[in-house]
Amino acid sequence: MSDIDRAPGLNPNVPSSARIYDYMLGGKDNYDIDREVAHRMLAIAPDTRTLAWFIRQFLVRAVELAADAGVRQFIDLGAGIPTSPNVHEVARKIEPSARVVYIDNDPIVHAHCDALLASSPGVDALKADIRQPEDIIDRLKAGGLIDFSEPVAVLIIGVLHYVMDDEDPAGIIAKFREVMAPGSYLAITHGSDETHPDFIGQSHSDTNNSPSQVKYRSREETTAFFKDFDLIEPGVVPAQEWLDDDLPATRLVIYGGIGRTPS
């Protein structure tokens, strides 16, 4: 797929992953097409709305873990439509001086981020594509937004499964790993091929050839994204297992994992 084919836009007739997720979380920044896709997902897996909250809480857990370890810089790749608690809200409860950069290539998301951050010094938003990691890193450096000589937490929550194999998701992470200082953190959630086959089939039908096209990957493939990071227990597992041993399994399976660069 070319960047033009997969670039998000303002077309209300094309589903958007950010807007679908917003709807699942109870937001209002979505179109009819997004709600239609969400309803078909929920018809197959009614617990998907609950899973969306599990994923949000996994993000909170990852930010808290990194901030408690002394990380004061956060890059939220594929940030999505702002939903409280946002990364900067969580991080700044632990360290008020924490810097956060929200990055997304969806123009609607970027507009919402700009509005949210207008009165938040030290919190910035970039309109950029995760599939162009060198451009993102260069802009972060040039703008003085992130000091890569100090630890940073890179958050890739709910976006890497929208990067196709020929777009080199492992290479994207490797580019960030090259510039991350010792003691940095990487948090990922990723759609699993353990997901119920009916759900996978429906999502492919709804999203193929759109910006929201999904590539479900195995636990082994997802774990491989943490090459050169030390995986933190419990490793790459369904996201809710990071929160509580007693939370139920869901038909849509989303892995969560957190890694740390060796000191």
mmCIF file of C-alpha atoms in Angstrom:
data_model
loop_
_atom_site.group_PDB
_atom_site.id
_atom_site.type_symbol
_atom_site.label_atom_id
_atom_site.label_comp_id
_atom_site.label_asym_id
_atom_site.label_seq_id
_atom_site.Cartn_x
_atom_site.Cartn_y
_atom_site.Cartn_z
ATOM 1 C CA MET A 1 0.000 0.000 0.000
ATOM 2 C CA SER A 2 1.215 3.510 -0.749
ATOM 3 C CA ASP A 3 1.026 6.306 1.791
ATOM 4 C CA ILE A 4 -1.658 7.933 -0.386
ATOM 5 C CA ASP A 5 -3.817 4.794 -0.321
ATOM 6 C CA ARG A 6 -3.551 4.469 3.465
ATOM 7 C CA ALA A 7 -3.503 8.123 4.514
ATOM 8 C CA PRO A 8 -6.381 9.055 6.827
ATOM 9 C CA GLY A 9 -8.530 12.044 5.996
ATOM 10 C CA LEU A 10 -11.843 13.707 6.629
ATOM 11 C CA ASN A 11 -13.903 11.366 4.453
ATOM 12 C CA PRO A 12 -17.002 10.476 6.521
ATOM 13 C CA ASN A 13 -17.539 7.402 4.328
ATOM 14 C CA VAL A 14 -14.243 5.723 5.290
ATOM 15 C CA PRO A 15 -13.878 4.209 8.777
ATOM 16 C CA SER A 16 -11.167 5.559 11.053
ATOM 17 C CA SER A 17 -9.515 3.460 13.751
ATOM 18 C CA ALA A 18 -9.176 6.516 15.989
ATOM 19 C CA ARG A 19 -12.864 7.357 15.674
ATOM 20 C CA ILE A 20 -13.971 3.723 16.183
ATOM 21 C CA TYR A 21 -11.881 3.575 19.368
ATOM 22 C CA ASP A 22 -13.345 6.908 20.446
ATOM 23 C CA TYR A 23 -16.840 5.470 20.029
ATOM 24 C CA MET A 24 -15.934 2.329 21.992
ATOM 25 C CA LEU A 25 -14.776 4.551 24.853
ATOM 26 C CA GLY A 26 -18.034 6.518 24.807
ATOM 27 C CA GLY A 27 -16.736 9.524 22.875
ATOM 28 C CA LYS A 28 -18.671 11.672 20.424
ATOM 29 C CA ASP A 29 -15.994 12.413 17.812
ATOM 30 C CA ASN A 30 -17.054 9.752 15.290
ATOM 31 C CA TYR A 31 -19.152 9.367 12.143
ATOM 32 C CA ASP A 32 -21.948 7.008 11.132
ATOM 33 C CA ILE A 33 -19.482 4.765 9.269
ATOM 34 C CA ASP A 34 -17.374 4.392 12.417
ATOM 35 C CA ARG A 35 -20.401 3.471 14.508
ATOM 36 C CA GLU A 36 -21.578 0.991 11.871
ATOM 37 C CA VAL A 37 -18.201 -0.784 11.937
ATOM 38 C CA ALA A 38 -18.151 -0.694 15.743
ATOM 39 C CA HIS A 39 -21.635 -2.220 15.919
ATOM 40 C CA ARG A 40 -20.617 -5.076 13.621
ATOM 41 C CA MET A 41 -17.591 -5.678 15.858
ATOM 42 C CA LEU A 42 -19.777 -5.627 18.957
ATOM 43 C CA ALA A 43 -22.280 -8.039 17.385
ATOM 44 C CA ILE A 44 -19.508 -10.627 17.157
ATOM 45 C CA ALA A 45 -17.648 -9.660 20.332
ATOM 46 C CA PRO A 46 -19.828 -7.660 22.747
ATOM 47 C CA ASP A 47 -16.924 -7.473 25.191
ATOM 48 C CA THR A 48 -14.889 -5.288 22.794
ATOM 49 C CA ARG A 49 -16.124 -2.129 24.495
ATOM 50 C CA THR A 50 -14.801 -3.494 27.791
ATOM 51 C CA LEU A 51 -11.531 -4.411 26.096
ATOM 52 C CA ALA A 52 -11.149 -0.803 24.917
ATOM 53 C CA TRP A 53 -11.104 0.244 28.579
ATOM 54 C CA PHE A 54 -8.626 -2.516 29.419
ATOM 55 C CA ILE A 55 -6.308 -1.111 26.749
ATOM 56 C CA ARG A 56 -6.717 2.400 28.108
ATOM 57 C CA GLN A 57 -5.819 1.192 31.588
ATOM 58 C CA PHE A 58 -2.810 -0.666 30.166
ATOM 59 C CA LEU A 59 -1.621 2.681 28.765
ATOM 60 C CA VAL A 60 -2.049 4.273 32.193
ATOM 61 C CA ARG A 61 -0.109 1.388 33.771
ATOM 62 C CA ALA A 62 2.754 1.776 31.279
ATOM 63 C CA VAL A 63 3.014 5.545 31.850
ATOM 64 C CA GLU A 64 2.958 5.118 35.623
ATOM 65 C CA LEU A 65 5.604 2.384 35.479
ATOM 66 C CA ALA A 66 7.958 4.529 33.393
ATOM 67 C CA ALA A 67 7.340 7.690 35.427
ATOM 68 C CA ASP A 68 7.896 5.859 38.712
ATOM 69 C CA ALA A 69 11.225 4.664 37.271
ATOM 70 C CA GLY A 70 12.293 8.268 36.656
ATOM 71 C CA VAL A 71 11.343 8.747 32.991
ATOM 72 C CA ARG A 72 10.305 12.343 32.354
ATOM 73 C CA GLN A 73 9.716 12.261 28.566
ATOM 74 C CA PHE A 74 6.914 10.480 26.718
ATOM 75 C CA ILE A 75 6.209 9.975 23.006
ATOM 76 C CA ASP A 76 2.678 8.773 22.244
ATOM 77 C CA LEU A 77 2.787 7.361 18.697
ATOM 78 C CA GLY A 78 -0.644 7.038 17.112
ATOM 79 C CA ALA A 79 -2.128 8.956 20.021
ATOM 80 C CA GLY A 80 -5.731 8.896 18.828
ATOM 81 C CA ILE A 81 -8.496 11.285 19.861
ATOM 82 C CA PRO A 82 -7.711 12.612 23.356
ATOM 83 C CA THR A 83 -9.420 10.666 26.132
ATOM 84 C CA SER A 84 -8.932 11.401 29.823
ATOM 85 C CA PRO A 85 -6.808 10.337 31.540
ATOM 86 C CA ASN A 86 -4.344 11.399 28.848
ATOM 87 C CA VAL A 87 -0.652 10.549 28.978
ATOM 88 C CA HIS A 88 0.375 13.973 30.274
ATOM 89 C CA GLU A 89 -2.286 13.857 32.992
ATOM 90 C CA VAL A 90 -1.024 10.490 34.242
ATOM 91 C CA ALA A 91 2.668 11.356 33.987
ATOM 92 C CA ARG A 92 2.298 14.735 35.668
ATOM 93 C CA LYS A 93 0.616 13.245 38.720
ATOM 94 C CA ILE A 94 3.992 11.618 39.349
ATOM 95 C CA GLU A 95 6.290 14.262 37.865
ATOM 96 C CA PRO A 96 4.758 17.701 37.156
ATOM 97 C CA SER A 97 7.612 18.604 34.785
ATOM 98 C CA ALA A 98 7.079 15.607 32.469
ATOM 99 C CA ARG A 99 7.221 16.394 28.735
ATOM 100 C CA VAL A 100 4.802 14.661 26.367
ATOM 101 C CA VAL A 101 4.550 14.661 22.577
ATOM 102 C CA TYR A 102 1.396 13.290 20.945
ATOM 103 C CA ILE A 103 1.899 12.067 17.374
ATOM 104 C CA ASP A 104 -0.766 11.031 14.872
ATOM 105 C CA ASN A 105 -1.269 11.312 11.112
ATOM 106 C CA ASP A 106 -5.059 11.719 11.294
ATOM 107 C CA PRO A 107 -5.980 15.396 10.773
ATOM 108 C CA ILE A 108 -9.025 15.115 13.052
ATOM 109 C CA VAL A 109 -6.880 13.691 15.845
ATOM 110 C CA HIS A 110 -4.292 16.417 15.335
ATOM 111 C CA ALA A 111 -6.935 19.146 15.550
ATOM 112 C CA HIS A 112 -8.255 17.708 18.807
ATOM 113 C CA CYS A 113 -4.740 17.430 20.242
ATOM 114 C CA ASP A 114 -3.966 21.035 19.323
ATOM 115 C CA ALA A 115 -7.123 22.220 21.066
ATOM 116 C CA LEU A 116 -6.445 20.135 24.158
ATOM 117 C CA LEU A 117 -2.830 21.226 24.494
ATOM 118 C CA ALA A 118 -3.238 24.950 23.879
ATOM 119 C CA SER A 119 -2.830 25.662 27.589
ATOM 120 C CA SER A 120 -0.383 22.877 28.470
ATOM 121 C CA PRO A 121 3.269 24.027 28.308
ATOM 122 C CA GLY A 122 5.659 21.133 27.783
ATOM 123 C CA VAL A 123 3.006 19.116 25.960
ATOM 124 C CA ASP A 124 3.125 19.144 22.158
ATOM 125 C CA ALA A 125 1.430 17.512 19.174
ATOM 126 C CA LEU A 126 2.910 16.585 15.807
ATOM 127 C CA LYS A 127 1.043 15.534 12.680
ATOM 128 C CA ALA A 128 3.296 12.755 11.449
ATOM 129 C CA ASP A 129 3.163 9.164 10.213
ATOM 130 C CA ILE A 130 4.568 6.328 12.325
ATOM 131 C CA ARG A 131 5.740 4.725 9.079
ATOM 132 C CA GLN A 132 8.281 7.564 8.747
ATOM 133 C CA PRO A 133 10.245 7.175 11.994
ATOM 134 C CA GLU A 134 13.332 9.083 10.837
ATOM 135 C CA ASP A 135 11.197 12.132 10.010
ATOM 136 C CA ILE A 136 9.556 11.954 13.449
ATOM 137 C CA ILE A 137 12.874 11.623 15.270
ATOM 138 C CA ASP A 138 14.418 14.476 13.291
ATOM 139 C CA ARG A 139 11.474 16.756 14.089
ATOM 140 C CA LEU A 140 11.554 15.832 17.776
ATOM 141 C CA LYS A 141 15.250 16.676 17.911
ATOM 142 C CA ALA A 142 15.047 19.837 15.802
ATOM 143 C CA GLY A 143 12.169 21.238 17.827
ATOM 144 C CA GLY A 144 13.843 20.491 21.145
ATOM 145 C CA LEU A 145 10.783 18.454 22.067
ATOM 146 C CA ILE A 146 12.650 15.348 23.242
ATOM 147 C CA ASP A 147 16.199 14.998 24.593
ATOM 148 C CA PHE A 148 17.241 11.547 23.426
ATOM 149 C CA SER A 149 20.309 11.610 25.679
ATOM 150 C CA GLU A 150 17.865 11.082 28.560
ATOM 151 C CA PRO A 151 15.430 8.174 29.060
ATOM 152 C CA VAL A 152 12.172 8.363 27.145
ATOM 153 C CA ALA A 153 9.015 6.244 27.076
ATOM 154 C CA VAL A 154 7.740 5.401 23.594
ATOM 155 C CA LEU A 155 4.089 4.366 23.638
ATOM 156 C CA ILE A 156 2.686 2.501 20.624
ATOM 157 C CA ILE A 157 -0.815 1.691 21.813
ATOM 158 C CA GLY A 158 -3.281 0.277 19.317
ATOM 159 C CA VAL A 159 -1.424 1.398 16.182
ATOM 160 C CA LEU A 160 1.243 -1.143 15.149
ATOM 161 C CA HIS A 161 -1.342 -3.619 13.842
ATOM 162 C CA TYR A 162 -2.283 -0.956 11.263
ATOM 163 C CA VAL A 163 1.262 -1.154 9.868
ATOM 164 C CA MET A 164 1.447 -3.831 7.198
ATOM 165 C CA ASP A 165 4.384 -6.227 6.869
ATOM 166 C CA ASP A 166 5.698 -4.445 3.765
ATOM 167 C CA GLU A 167 5.732 -1.192 5.784
ATOM 168 C CA ASP A 168 8.329 -2.765 8.113
ATOM 169 C CA PRO A 169 6.925 -2.419 11.646
ATOM 170 C CA ALA A 170 10.065 -3.985 13.160
ATOM 171 C CA GLY A 171 12.201 -1.445 11.320
ATOM 172 C CA ILE A 172 10.101 1.393 12.736
ATOM 173 C CA ILE A 173 10.755 0.245 16.291
ATOM 174 C CA ALA A 174 14.446 -0.341 15.529
ATOM 175 C CA LYS A 175 14.817 3.303 14.437
ATOM 176 C CA PHE A 176 13.459 4.495 17.780
ATOM 177 C CA ARG A 177 15.522 1.915 19.686
ATOM 178 C CA GLU A 178 18.695 3.317 18.092
ATOM 179 C CA VAL A 179 18.144 6.726 19.721
ATOM 180 C CA MET A 180 16.638 5.653 23.062
ATOM 181 C CA ALA A 181 18.936 6.144 26.049
ATOM 182 C CA PRO A 182 19.509 3.409 28.648
ATOM 183 C CA GLY A 183 16.584 3.176 31.038
ATOM 184 C CA SER A 184 14.021 4.033 28.352
ATOM 185 C CA TYR A 185 10.707 2.203 27.993
ATOM 186 C CA LEU A 186 8.672 0.818 25.083
ATOM 187 C CA ALA A 187 4.991 -0.089 25.509
ATOM 188 C CA ILE A 188 3.013 -1.817 22.750
ATOM 189 C CA THR A 189 -0.474 -3.187 22.306
ATOM 190 C CA HIS A 190 -1.152 -5.293 19.231
ATOM 191 C CA GLY A 191 -4.029 -7.262 17.711
ATOM 192 C CA SER A 192 -3.542 -11.015 18.159
ATOM 193 C CA ASP A 193 -4.155 -13.838 15.717
ATOM 194 C CA GLU A 194 -5.728 -15.658 18.685
ATOM 195 C CA THR A 195 -8.763 -13.403 18.107
ATOM 196 C CA HIS A 196 -11.986 -15.225 17.200
ATOM 197 C CA PRO A 197 -11.886 -15.939 13.433
ATOM 198 C CA ASP A 198 -15.334 -14.417 12.868
ATOM 199 C CA PHE A 199 -14.077 -11.132 14.286
ATOM 200 C CA ILE A 200 -10.936 -11.213 12.135
ATOM 201 C CA GLY A 201 -13.006 -11.898 9.034
ATOM 202 C CA GLN A 202 -15.431 -9.060 9.767
ATOM 203 C CA SER A 203 -12.672 -6.553 10.500
ATOM 204 C CA HIS A 204 -10.915 -7.440 7.255
ATOM 205 C CA SER A 205 -14.181 -7.011 5.360
ATOM 206 C CA ASP A 206 -14.775 -3.598 6.943
ATOM 207 C CA THR A 207 -11.288 -2.146 6.734
ATOM 208 C CA ASN A 208 -9.285 -3.645 3.844
ATOM 209 C CA ASN A 209 -7.778 -0.941 1.607
ATOM 210 C CA SER A 210 -8.533 1.713 4.228
ATOM 211 C CA PRO A 211 -6.308 3.477 6.789
ATOM 212 C CA SER A 212 -7.781 1.099 9.379
ATOM 213 C CA GLN A 213 -6.703 -2.130 7.662
ATOM 214 C CA VAL A 214 -5.521 -4.570 10.345
ATOM 215 C CA LYS A 215 -2.721 -7.135 10.427
ATOM 216 C CA TYR A 216 -3.258 -9.607 13.277
ATOM 217 C CA ARG A 217 0.032 -11.093 14.464
ATOM 218 C CA SER A 218 1.090 -13.960 16.699
ATOM 219 C CA ARG A 219 2.515 -13.693 20.205
ATOM 220 C CA GLU A 220 5.925 -14.619 18.775
ATOM 221 C CA GLU A 221 5.740 -11.894 16.117
ATOM 222 C CA THR A 222 4.673 -9.320 18.690
ATOM 223 C CA THR A 223 7.394 -10.382 21.126
ATOM 224 C CA ALA A 224 9.977 -9.968 18.357
ATOM 225 C CA PHE A 225 9.209 -6.234 18.265
ATOM 226 C CA PHE A 226 10.941 -6.023 21.658
ATOM 227 C CA LYS A 227 14.319 -7.064 20.252
ATOM 228 C CA ASP A 228 17.134 -5.406 22.270
ATOM 229 C CA PHE A 229 14.685 -4.506 25.062
ATOM 230 C CA ASP A 230 14.413 -6.334 28.375
ATOM 231 C CA LEU A 231 10.808 -7.533 28.595
ATOM 232 C CA ILE A 232 9.070 -6.757 31.867
ATOM 233 C CA GLU A 233 6.894 -9.446 33.442
ATOM 234 C CA PRO A 234 4.333 -10.731 32.633
ATOM 235 C CA GLY A 235 5.704 -10.247 29.114
ATOM 236 C CA VAL A 236 3.569 -10.185 25.983
ATOM 237 C CA VAL A 237 0.113 -11.287 27.154
ATOM 238 C CA PRO A 238 -3.509 -10.210 26.649
ATOM 239 C CA ALA A 239 -3.601 -6.600 27.835
ATOM 240 C CA GLN A 240 -6.001 -7.244 30.712
ATOM 241 C CA GLU A 241 -3.492 -9.655 32.277
ATOM 242 C CA TRP A 242 -1.311 -6.625 33.000
ATOM 243 C CA LEU A 243 -4.122 -5.225 35.141
ATOM 244 C CA ASP A 244 -5.592 -8.107 37.148
ATOM 245 C CA ASP A 245 -5.388 -11.890 37.047
ATOM 246 C CA ASP A 246 -9.165 -12.159 37.393
ATOM 247 C CA LEU A 247 -10.215 -10.045 34.387
ATOM 248 C CA PRO A 248 -12.058 -12.058 31.714
ATOM 249 C CA ALA A 249 -10.729 -13.134 28.348
ATOM 250 C CA THR A 250 -12.250 -11.388 25.316
ATOM 251 C CA ARG A 251 -13.071 -12.567 21.794
ATOM 252 C CA LEU A 252 -10.896 -9.813 20.361
ATOM 253 C CA VAL A 253 -7.443 -10.480 21.819
ATOM 254 C CA ILE A 254 -5.066 -7.553 22.147
ATOM 255 C CA TYR A 255 -1.560 -8.252 23.428
ATOM 256 C CA GLY A 256 0.196 -5.835 25.730
ATOM 257 C CA GLY A 257 3.914 -5.717 26.437
ATOM 258 C CA ILE A 258 6.422 -3.365 28.057
ATOM 259 C CA GLY A 259 10.180 -3.406 27.557
ATOM 260 C CA ARG A 260 13.109 -1.457 28.979
ATOM 261 C CA THR A 261 16.445 -0.592 27.383
ATOM 262 C CA PRO A 262 19.309 -2.057 29.434
ATOM 263 C CA SER A 263 21.156 0.374 31.714
#
